[in-house]
């Protein structure tokens, strides 16, 4: 949930933002508090997190500090620091997603002081998780998990916990009245991003932009439901998975792998025109069984180990319920091809 974005309007009754917050203006409600309570009461298995922008586009104190080359920090002392303390003490989030830090160094934001308090003395010191946006040179260096840049997607396993995000509107992280159908990601694009992020051990973040009255635009709702529909059939390849030995196939483009126990999943981004795929990364044994999730027949697929890899013949597409991305479930794979890596954050 966005507690405050770059325009400085706070979605809670901040004392440092009098007259420019959701209690004093607009809905006249503590939106952060209400949503925090709702999540904890109705969906206690979901961790509550807050996005917070460090800077503000139009704040005169920030503009003055910037003009002074950040040798003064009136804005941080008057606004950013006390508001960060406020949202932690008041709402006790599990996650803080910091942003808007890139123009100034971490010492201007007093980030080390805040983080020292957060992890040692705050009411959430034993449970809090933070990202890596705490100063102009901190992305990919400091944080419980790394986000790097918006829409980061490395294509390979990372050494540190990380998150790859996207916004359903290709051109905005907020709501746009003038957005048209072509401005939104397709179901295939959304699920492709989910698959490629998870295959590399990342946490997948989906951003939506509600209207001024909190309604979800119909097309965004449709995309979320479509992703849920896909996960209902194929979620076993995503939930509790870890990256496999290789993230994507070395011969056939657009096949991404995950691993759960002794099962390997190959997620195929495009249905093959030839009716089969060859997986150079998979070595079969006499016990190998390959099925397709969402195949209404439930029958094992025809396979053949060749010089180039394991050839898998797809079923009739008419018999397959799943859409957009298709998942091959493989058991009995040569143990030499299996490795368990644990790099994805549990949120």
Short mmCIF file of C-alpha atoms in Angstrom, two decimals:
data_model
loop_
_atom_site.label_atom_id
_atom_site.label_comp_id
_atom_site.label_asym_id
_atom_site.label_seq_id
_atom_site.Cartn_x
_atom_site.Cartn_y
_atom_site.Cartn_z
CA UNK A 1 0.00 0.00 0.00
CA UNK A 2 1.27 3.49 -0.85
CA UNK A 3 1.51 5.50 2.36
CA UNK A 4 2.90 8.54 0.50
CA UNK A 5 3.97 9.04 -3.10
CA UNK A 6 6.14 11.76 -4.65
CA UNK A 7 3.47 14.48 -4.49
CA UNK A 8 3.65 14.30 -0.68
CA UNK A 9 -0.01 13.51 0.06
CA UNK A 10 -0.15 11.06 2.96
CA UNK A 11 -2.81 8.37 3.17
CA UNK A 12 -2.75 8.58 6.96
CA UNK A 13 -3.27 11.58 9.29
CA UNK A 14 0.36 12.70 9.37
CA UNK A 15 1.05 15.60 11.73
CA UNK A 16 3.86 16.70 9.42
CA UNK A 17 1.48 16.90 6.46
CA UNK A 18 -1.40 18.87 7.95
CA UNK A 19 -4.01 19.87 5.41
CA UNK A 20 -2.45 17.52 2.85
CA UNK A 21 -3.46 14.06 4.02
CA UNK A 22 -6.38 11.66 3.62
CA UNK A 23 -7.91 12.61 6.97
CA UNK A 24 -7.96 16.36 6.35
CA UNK A 25 -8.70 16.27 2.63
CA UNK A 26 -10.65 13.99 0.31
CA UNK A 27 -12.01 10.84 2.00
CA UNK A 28 -11.46 12.16 5.56
CA UNK A 29 -10.29 8.70 6.61
CA UNK A 30 -7.13 6.99 7.78
CA UNK A 31 -6.70 4.80 4.71
CA UNK A 32 -3.46 3.21 5.88
CA UNK A 33 -4.97 2.28 9.23
CA UNK A 34 -8.17 0.88 7.74
CA UNK A 35 -6.35 -1.25 5.19
CA UNK A 36 -3.83 -2.47 7.77
CA UNK A 37 -6.69 -3.59 10.02
CA UNK A 38 -8.56 -5.23 7.14
CA UNK A 39 -5.55 -7.23 5.99
CA UNK A 40 -4.71 -8.43 9.49
CA UNK A 41 -8.29 -9.40 10.30
CA UNK A 42 -9.46 -10.87 6.99
CA UNK A 43 -6.24 -12.21 5.45
CA UNK A 44 -3.80 -12.78 8.34
CA UNK A 45 -1.60 -14.97 6.11
CA UNK A 46 -0.74 -11.90 4.00
CA UNK A 47 2.06 -9.67 5.27
CA UNK A 48 1.25 -5.96 5.45
CA UNK A 49 3.72 -3.65 3.74
CA UNK A 50 3.98 0.09 3.13
CA UNK A 51 5.49 1.97 0.23
CA UNK A 52 6.97 5.34 1.22
CA UNK A 53 8.53 8.03 -0.96
CA UNK A 54 11.53 9.77 0.60
CA UNK A 55 11.37 12.95 -1.46
CA UNK A 56 8.47 15.19 -2.55
CA UNK A 57 8.31 16.97 -5.87
CA UNK A 58 6.87 20.25 -4.62
CA UNK A 59 7.91 20.55 -0.97
CA UNK A 60 9.72 23.90 -0.51
CA UNK A 61 12.01 22.47 2.18
CA UNK A 62 13.17 19.71 -0.16
CA UNK A 63 13.60 22.16 -3.03
CA UNK A 64 15.74 24.37 -0.78
CA UNK A 65 17.87 21.44 0.41
CA UNK A 66 18.41 20.38 -3.18
CA UNK A 67 19.44 23.91 -4.14
CA UNK A 68 21.98 23.79 -1.30
CA UNK A 69 23.46 20.59 -2.77
CA UNK A 70 21.99 18.69 0.19
CA UNK A 71 24.29 20.41 2.69
CA UNK A 72 21.11 21.25 4.62
CA UNK A 73 18.49 18.68 5.53
CA UNK A 74 15.53 20.67 6.80
CA UNK A 75 13.15 18.54 4.73
CA UNK A 76 14.39 15.29 6.25
CA UNK A 77 14.25 16.62 9.81
CA UNK A 78 10.83 18.22 9.39
CA UNK A 79 9.12 15.66 7.15
CA UNK A 80 10.75 12.41 6.02
CA UNK A 81 12.31 11.17 9.26
CA UNK A 82 9.37 11.85 11.61
CA UNK A 83 6.91 10.40 9.11
CA UNK A 84 8.91 7.19 8.79
CA UNK A 85 8.96 6.86 12.57
CA UNK A 86 5.22 7.55 12.62
CA UNK A 87 4.19 4.85 10.15
CA UNK A 88 6.37 2.25 11.87
CA UNK A 89 5.21 3.05 15.39
CA UNK A 90 1.56 3.45 14.42
CA UNK A 91 0.98 0.70 11.85
CA UNK A 92 3.83 -1.75 12.51
CA UNK A 93 4.31 -2.92 8.92
CA UNK A 94 6.06 -6.15 8.00
CA UNK A 95 7.66 -4.58 4.91
CA UNK A 96 8.85 -1.06 4.08
CA UNK A 97 9.32 -0.35 0.39
CA UNK A 98 11.33 2.86 0.25
CA UNK A 99 11.46 4.93 -2.95
CA UNK A 100 12.17 8.46 -4.18
CA UNK A 101 15.71 8.34 -2.80
CA UNK A 102 17.73 8.62 -6.00
CA UNK A 103 18.47 12.35 -6.07
CA UNK A 104 20.34 12.52 -2.77
CA UNK A 105 22.96 10.41 -0.93
CA UNK A 106 21.99 8.21 1.99
CA UNK A 107 23.62 10.56 4.53
CA UNK A 108 21.20 13.30 3.52
CA UNK A 109 18.23 11.02 4.23
CA UNK A 110 19.70 9.88 7.57
CA UNK A 111 19.04 6.36 6.34
CA UNK A 112 21.59 4.62 8.53
CA UNK A 113 20.14 6.25 11.66
CA UNK A 114 16.61 5.23 10.71
CA UNK A 115 17.58 1.68 9.78
CA UNK A 116 19.63 1.25 12.96
CA UNK A 117 16.57 2.23 14.98
CA UNK A 118 14.28 0.09 12.82
CA UNK A 119 16.28 -3.12 13.26
CA UNK A 120 17.36 -2.59 16.88
CA UNK A 121 14.76 -0.60 18.80
CA UNK A 122 11.55 -0.31 16.77
CA UNK A 123 8.39 -2.32 17.58
CA UNK A 124 9.00 -4.40 14.42
CA UNK A 125 12.74 -4.96 14.88
CA UNK A 126 12.44 -8.75 14.77
CA UNK A 127 10.10 -9.01 11.78
CA UNK A 128 10.71 -6.05 9.46
CA UNK A 129 11.90 -6.47 5.86
CA UNK A 130 13.14 -3.52 3.79
CA UNK A 131 14.20 -2.96 0.19
CA UNK A 132 17.37 -1.28 -1.12
CA UNK A 133 16.26 2.30 -1.89
CA UNK A 134 17.81 4.39 0.89
CA UNK A 135 20.13 6.72 -0.99
CA UNK A 136 21.45 7.51 -4.45
CA UNK A 137 23.98 4.67 -4.39
CA UNK A 138 22.29 1.96 -2.31
CA UNK A 139 20.26 -0.02 -4.85
CA UNK A 140 21.57 -3.54 -5.20
CA UNK A 141 23.91 -3.01 -2.23
CA UNK A 142 21.96 -2.62 1.01
CA UNK A 143 18.59 -4.07 1.99
CA UNK A 144 16.79 -7.22 3.09
CA UNK A 145 16.02 -7.68 -0.59
CA UNK A 146 17.09 -5.86 -3.74
CA UNK A 147 14.83 -4.20 -6.31
CA UNK A 148 17.53 -2.46 -8.37
CA UNK A 149 15.57 -0.45 -10.95
CA UNK A 150 11.85 -0.59 -11.67
CA UNK A 151 10.91 -3.74 -13.60
CA UNK A 152 14.29 -5.38 -12.84
CA UNK A 153 14.52 -8.87 -14.33
CA UNK A 154 18.07 -10.35 -14.44
CA UNK A 155 17.35 -13.63 -16.22
CA UNK A 156 19.64 -15.58 -13.88
CA UNK A 157 19.70 -16.51 -10.19
CA UNK A 158 20.98 -13.74 -7.92
CA UNK A 159 23.22 -14.05 -4.85
CA UNK A 160 20.85 -11.92 -2.74
CA UNK A 161 17.11 -12.01 -2.22
CA UNK A 162 15.45 -9.83 -4.85
CA UNK A 163 12.16 -8.67 -6.26
CA UNK A 164 10.98 -8.03 -9.81
CA UNK A 165 7.99 -5.78 -10.25
CA UNK A 166 5.69 -4.60 -12.98
CA UNK A 167 2.75 -2.27 -13.33
CA UNK A 168 -0.27 -3.43 -15.32
CA UNK A 169 -0.39 -0.04 -17.06
CA UNK A 170 2.72 0.03 -19.27
CA UNK A 171 3.16 3.77 -18.83
CA UNK A 172 2.17 4.56 -15.24
CA UNK A 173 2.32 3.20 -11.70
CA UNK A 174 -0.87 5.13 -10.90
CA UNK A 175 -4.34 5.52 -12.39
CA UNK A 176 -4.71 7.31 -15.74
CA UNK A 177 -8.13 8.43 -16.93
CA UNK A 178 -6.92 8.56 -20.54
CA UNK A 179 -5.45 5.04 -20.62
CA UNK A 180 -6.66 2.87 -23.52
CA UNK A 181 -6.81 -0.90 -23.93
CA UNK A 182 -3.44 -1.13 -25.70
CA UNK A 183 -1.74 0.60 -22.74
CA UNK A 184 -2.20 -2.45 -20.51
CA UNK A 185 -0.11 -5.60 -20.39
CA UNK A 186 -1.72 -8.69 -21.88
CA UNK A 187 -2.31 -11.81 -19.73
CA UNK A 188 0.56 -13.50 -21.57
CA UNK A 189 2.92 -10.60 -20.77
CA UNK A 190 1.97 -10.63 -17.08
CA UNK A 191 2.35 -14.39 -16.66
CA UNK A 192 5.58 -14.42 -18.67
CA UNK A 193 7.03 -11.91 -16.22
CA UNK A 194 5.80 -13.97 -13.27
CA UNK A 195 7.43 -17.10 -14.67
CA UNK A 196 10.78 -15.50 -15.51
CA UNK A 197 11.05 -13.78 -12.13
CA UNK A 198 10.20 -16.87 -10.08
CA UNK A 199 12.50 -19.10 -12.17
CA UNK A 200 15.37 -16.85 -11.10
CA UNK A 201 14.41 -16.94 -7.42
CA UNK A 202 12.75 -13.54 -7.29
CA UNK A 203 9.64 -12.31 -5.53
CA UNK A 204 7.02 -11.05 -7.99
CA UNK A 205 5.41 -7.65 -7.36
CA UNK A 206 2.31 -6.57 -9.30
CA UNK A 207 1.31 -2.91 -9.11
CA UNK A 208 -2.23 -1.66 -9.71
CA UNK A 209 -3.48 1.93 -9.81
CA UNK A 210 -6.93 2.37 -8.22
CA UNK A 211 -9.21 5.30 -8.98
CA UNK A 212 -9.60 8.28 -6.63
CA UNK A 213 -12.40 6.49 -4.79
CA UNK A 214 -10.49 3.24 -4.38
CA UNK A 215 -12.12 1.30 -7.20
CA UNK A 216 -10.09 -1.12 -9.27
CA UNK A 217 -10.29 -0.35 -13.02
CA UNK A 218 -12.07 -3.26 -14.76
CA UNK A 219 -9.14 -4.16 -17.00
CA UNK A 220 -6.76 -4.33 -14.03
CA UNK A 221 -9.23 -6.53 -12.18
CA UNK A 222 -9.47 -8.76 -15.24
CA UNK A 223 -5.68 -9.16 -15.40
CA UNK A 224 -5.49 -10.10 -11.72
CA UNK A 225 -8.28 -12.65 -12.14
CA UNK A 226 -6.59 -14.10 -15.21
CA UNK A 227 -3.35 -14.47 -13.28
CA UNK A 228 -5.33 -16.17 -10.50
CA UNK A 229 -6.96 -18.46 -13.05
CA UNK A 230 -3.55 -19.48 -14.36
CA UNK A 231 -2.16 -20.02 -10.86
CA UNK A 232 -5.17 -22.16 -9.91
CA UNK A 233 -4.06 -24.66 -12.57
CA UNK A 234 -0.30 -24.16 -12.52
CA UNK A 235 0.48 -22.81 -9.06
CA UNK A 236 2.38 -25.92 -7.97
CA UNK A 237 5.18 -24.78 -10.30
CA UNK A 238 5.31 -21.41 -8.53
CA UNK A 239 4.40 -21.72 -4.85
CA UNK A 240 7.19 -23.09 -2.61
CA UNK A 241 9.40 -23.53 -5.68
CA UNK A 242 13.12 -22.89 -5.94
CA UNK A 243 15.26 -22.24 -9.03
CA UNK A 244 16.50 -25.30 -10.87
CA UNK A 245 20.06 -25.99 -12.04
CA UNK A 246 19.43 -23.77 -15.06
CA UNK A 247 16.83 -21.05 -15.26
CA UNK A 248 15.86 -21.38 -18.94
CA UNK A 249 16.52 -23.97 -21.59
CA UNK A 250 19.73 -23.67 -23.57
CA UNK A 251 18.21 -24.98 -26.82
CA UNK A 252 14.56 -23.97 -26.88
CA UNK A 253 13.97 -20.26 -26.11
CA UNK A 254 11.08 -19.42 -23.84
CA UNK A 255 11.19 -22.43 -21.52
CA UNK A 256 11.80 -21.55 -17.87
CA UNK A 257 12.35 -24.02 -15.02
CA UNK A 258 11.48 -24.29 -11.34
CA UNK A 259 12.01 -27.07 -8.82
CA UNK A 260 9.84 -28.45 -6.00
CA UNK A 261 11.30 -31.44 -4.20
CA UNK A 262 12.08 -34.10 -6.81
CA UNK A 263 9.86 -32.50 -9.44
CA UNK A 264 11.07 -30.17 -12.18
CA UNK A 265 8.66 -27.83 -13.96
CA UNK A 266 9.27 -26.46 -17.43
CA UNK A 267 7.11 -23.43 -18.23
CA UNK A 268 6.70 -22.97 -21.97
CA UNK A 269 5.88 -19.42 -23.07
CA UNK A 270 4.67 -20.29 -26.59
CA UNK A 271 2.78 -23.35 -27.80
CA UNK A 272 5.12 -25.02 -30.32
CA UNK A 273 3.90 -25.01 -33.92
CA UNK A 274 5.64 -28.34 -34.47
CA UNK A 275 3.72 -29.92 -31.59
CA UNK A 276 6.84 -30.72 -29.56
CA UNK A 277 9.75 -29.11 -27.73
CA UNK A 278 13.28 -30.35 -27.18
CA UNK A 279 14.76 -29.59 -23.77
CA UNK A 280 18.54 -29.64 -23.83
CA UNK A 281 18.69 -28.98 -20.09
CA UNK A 282 16.75 -32.10 -19.10
CA UNK A 283 18.24 -35.58 -18.96
CA UNK A 284 15.67 -38.35 -18.65
CA UNK A 285 15.92 -41.80 -17.08
CA UNK A 286 13.85 -44.95 -17.37
CA UNK A 287 11.64 -43.53 -14.61
CA UNK A 288 11.01 -40.12 -16.17
CA UNK A 289 7.34 -39.14 -16.50
CA UNK A 290 6.23 -35.89 -18.11
CA UNK A 291 2.69 -34.51 -17.89
CA UNK A 292 1.17 -31.14 -18.67
CA UNK A 293 -0.71 -29.25 -15.97
CA UNK A 294 -4.20 -28.45 -17.16
CA UNK A 295 -4.29 -31.38 -19.61
CA UNK A 296 -7.79 -32.77 -19.13
CA UNK A 297 -6.70 -36.26 -20.21
CA UNK A 298 -4.19 -36.54 -17.37
CA UNK A 299 -2.09 -38.87 -19.50
CA UNK A 300 1.74 -38.86 -19.57
CA UNK A 301 3.19 -37.18 -22.63
CA UNK A 302 5.27 -38.99 -25.21
CA UNK A 303 8.99 -38.37 -24.68
CA UNK A 304 12.20 -39.39 -26.37
CA UNK A 305 15.76 -38.73 -25.27
CA UNK A 306 17.83 -37.64 -28.25
CA UNK A 307 21.27 -36.22 -28.87
CA UNK A 308 20.03 -32.65 -28.44
CA UNK A 309 17.94 -33.32 -25.35
CA UNK A 310 14.58 -34.60 -24.19
CA UNK A 311 11.90 -34.25 -26.86
CA UNK A 312 8.40 -33.82 -25.42
CA UNK A 313 5.33 -34.19 -27.64
CA UNK A 314 2.52 -31.87 -26.60
CA UNK A 315 -1.09 -33.08 -26.26
CA UNK A 316 -3.92 -31.78 -28.39
CA UNK A 317 -4.37 -28.14 -27.43
CA UNK A 318 -8.12 -28.67 -27.40
CA UNK A 319 -7.69 -30.97 -24.38
CA UNK A 320 -5.68 -28.41 -22.39
CA UNK A 321 -7.56 -26.10 -20.04
CA UNK A 322 -4.63 -23.82 -19.25
CA UNK A 323 -3.92 -20.69 -21.30
CA UNK A 324 -1.07 -18.27 -22.03
CA UNK A 325 1.84 -20.29 -20.59
CA UNK A 326 1.96 -24.10 -20.41
CA UNK A 327 3.67 -26.10 -17.68
CA UNK A 328 5.43 -29.44 -18.12
CA UNK A 329 5.67 -31.44 -14.89
CA UNK A 330 8.69 -33.76 -14.94
CA UNK A 331 9.50 -36.48 -12.42
CA UNK A 332 12.27 -39.06 -12.50
CA UNK A 333 14.74 -36.62 -13.98
CA UNK A 334 18.40 -37.60 -13.74
CA UNK A 335 19.48 -36.56 -10.21
CA UNK A 336 22.65 -35.05 -11.65
CA UNK A 337 20.43 -32.36 -13.18
CA UNK A 338 18.77 -31.35 -9.90
CA UNK A 339 19.89 -28.71 -7.46
CA UNK A 340 17.92 -26.82 -4.84
CA UNK A 341 18.61 -23.10 -4.47
CA UNK A 342 16.79 -21.00 -1.88
CA UNK A 343 16.90 -17.36 -2.85
CA UNK A 344 13.30 -16.17 -3.02
CA UNK A 345 11.97 -14.08 -0.15
CA UNK A 346 8.98 -15.63 1.63
CA UNK A 347 6.55 -12.82 0.88
#
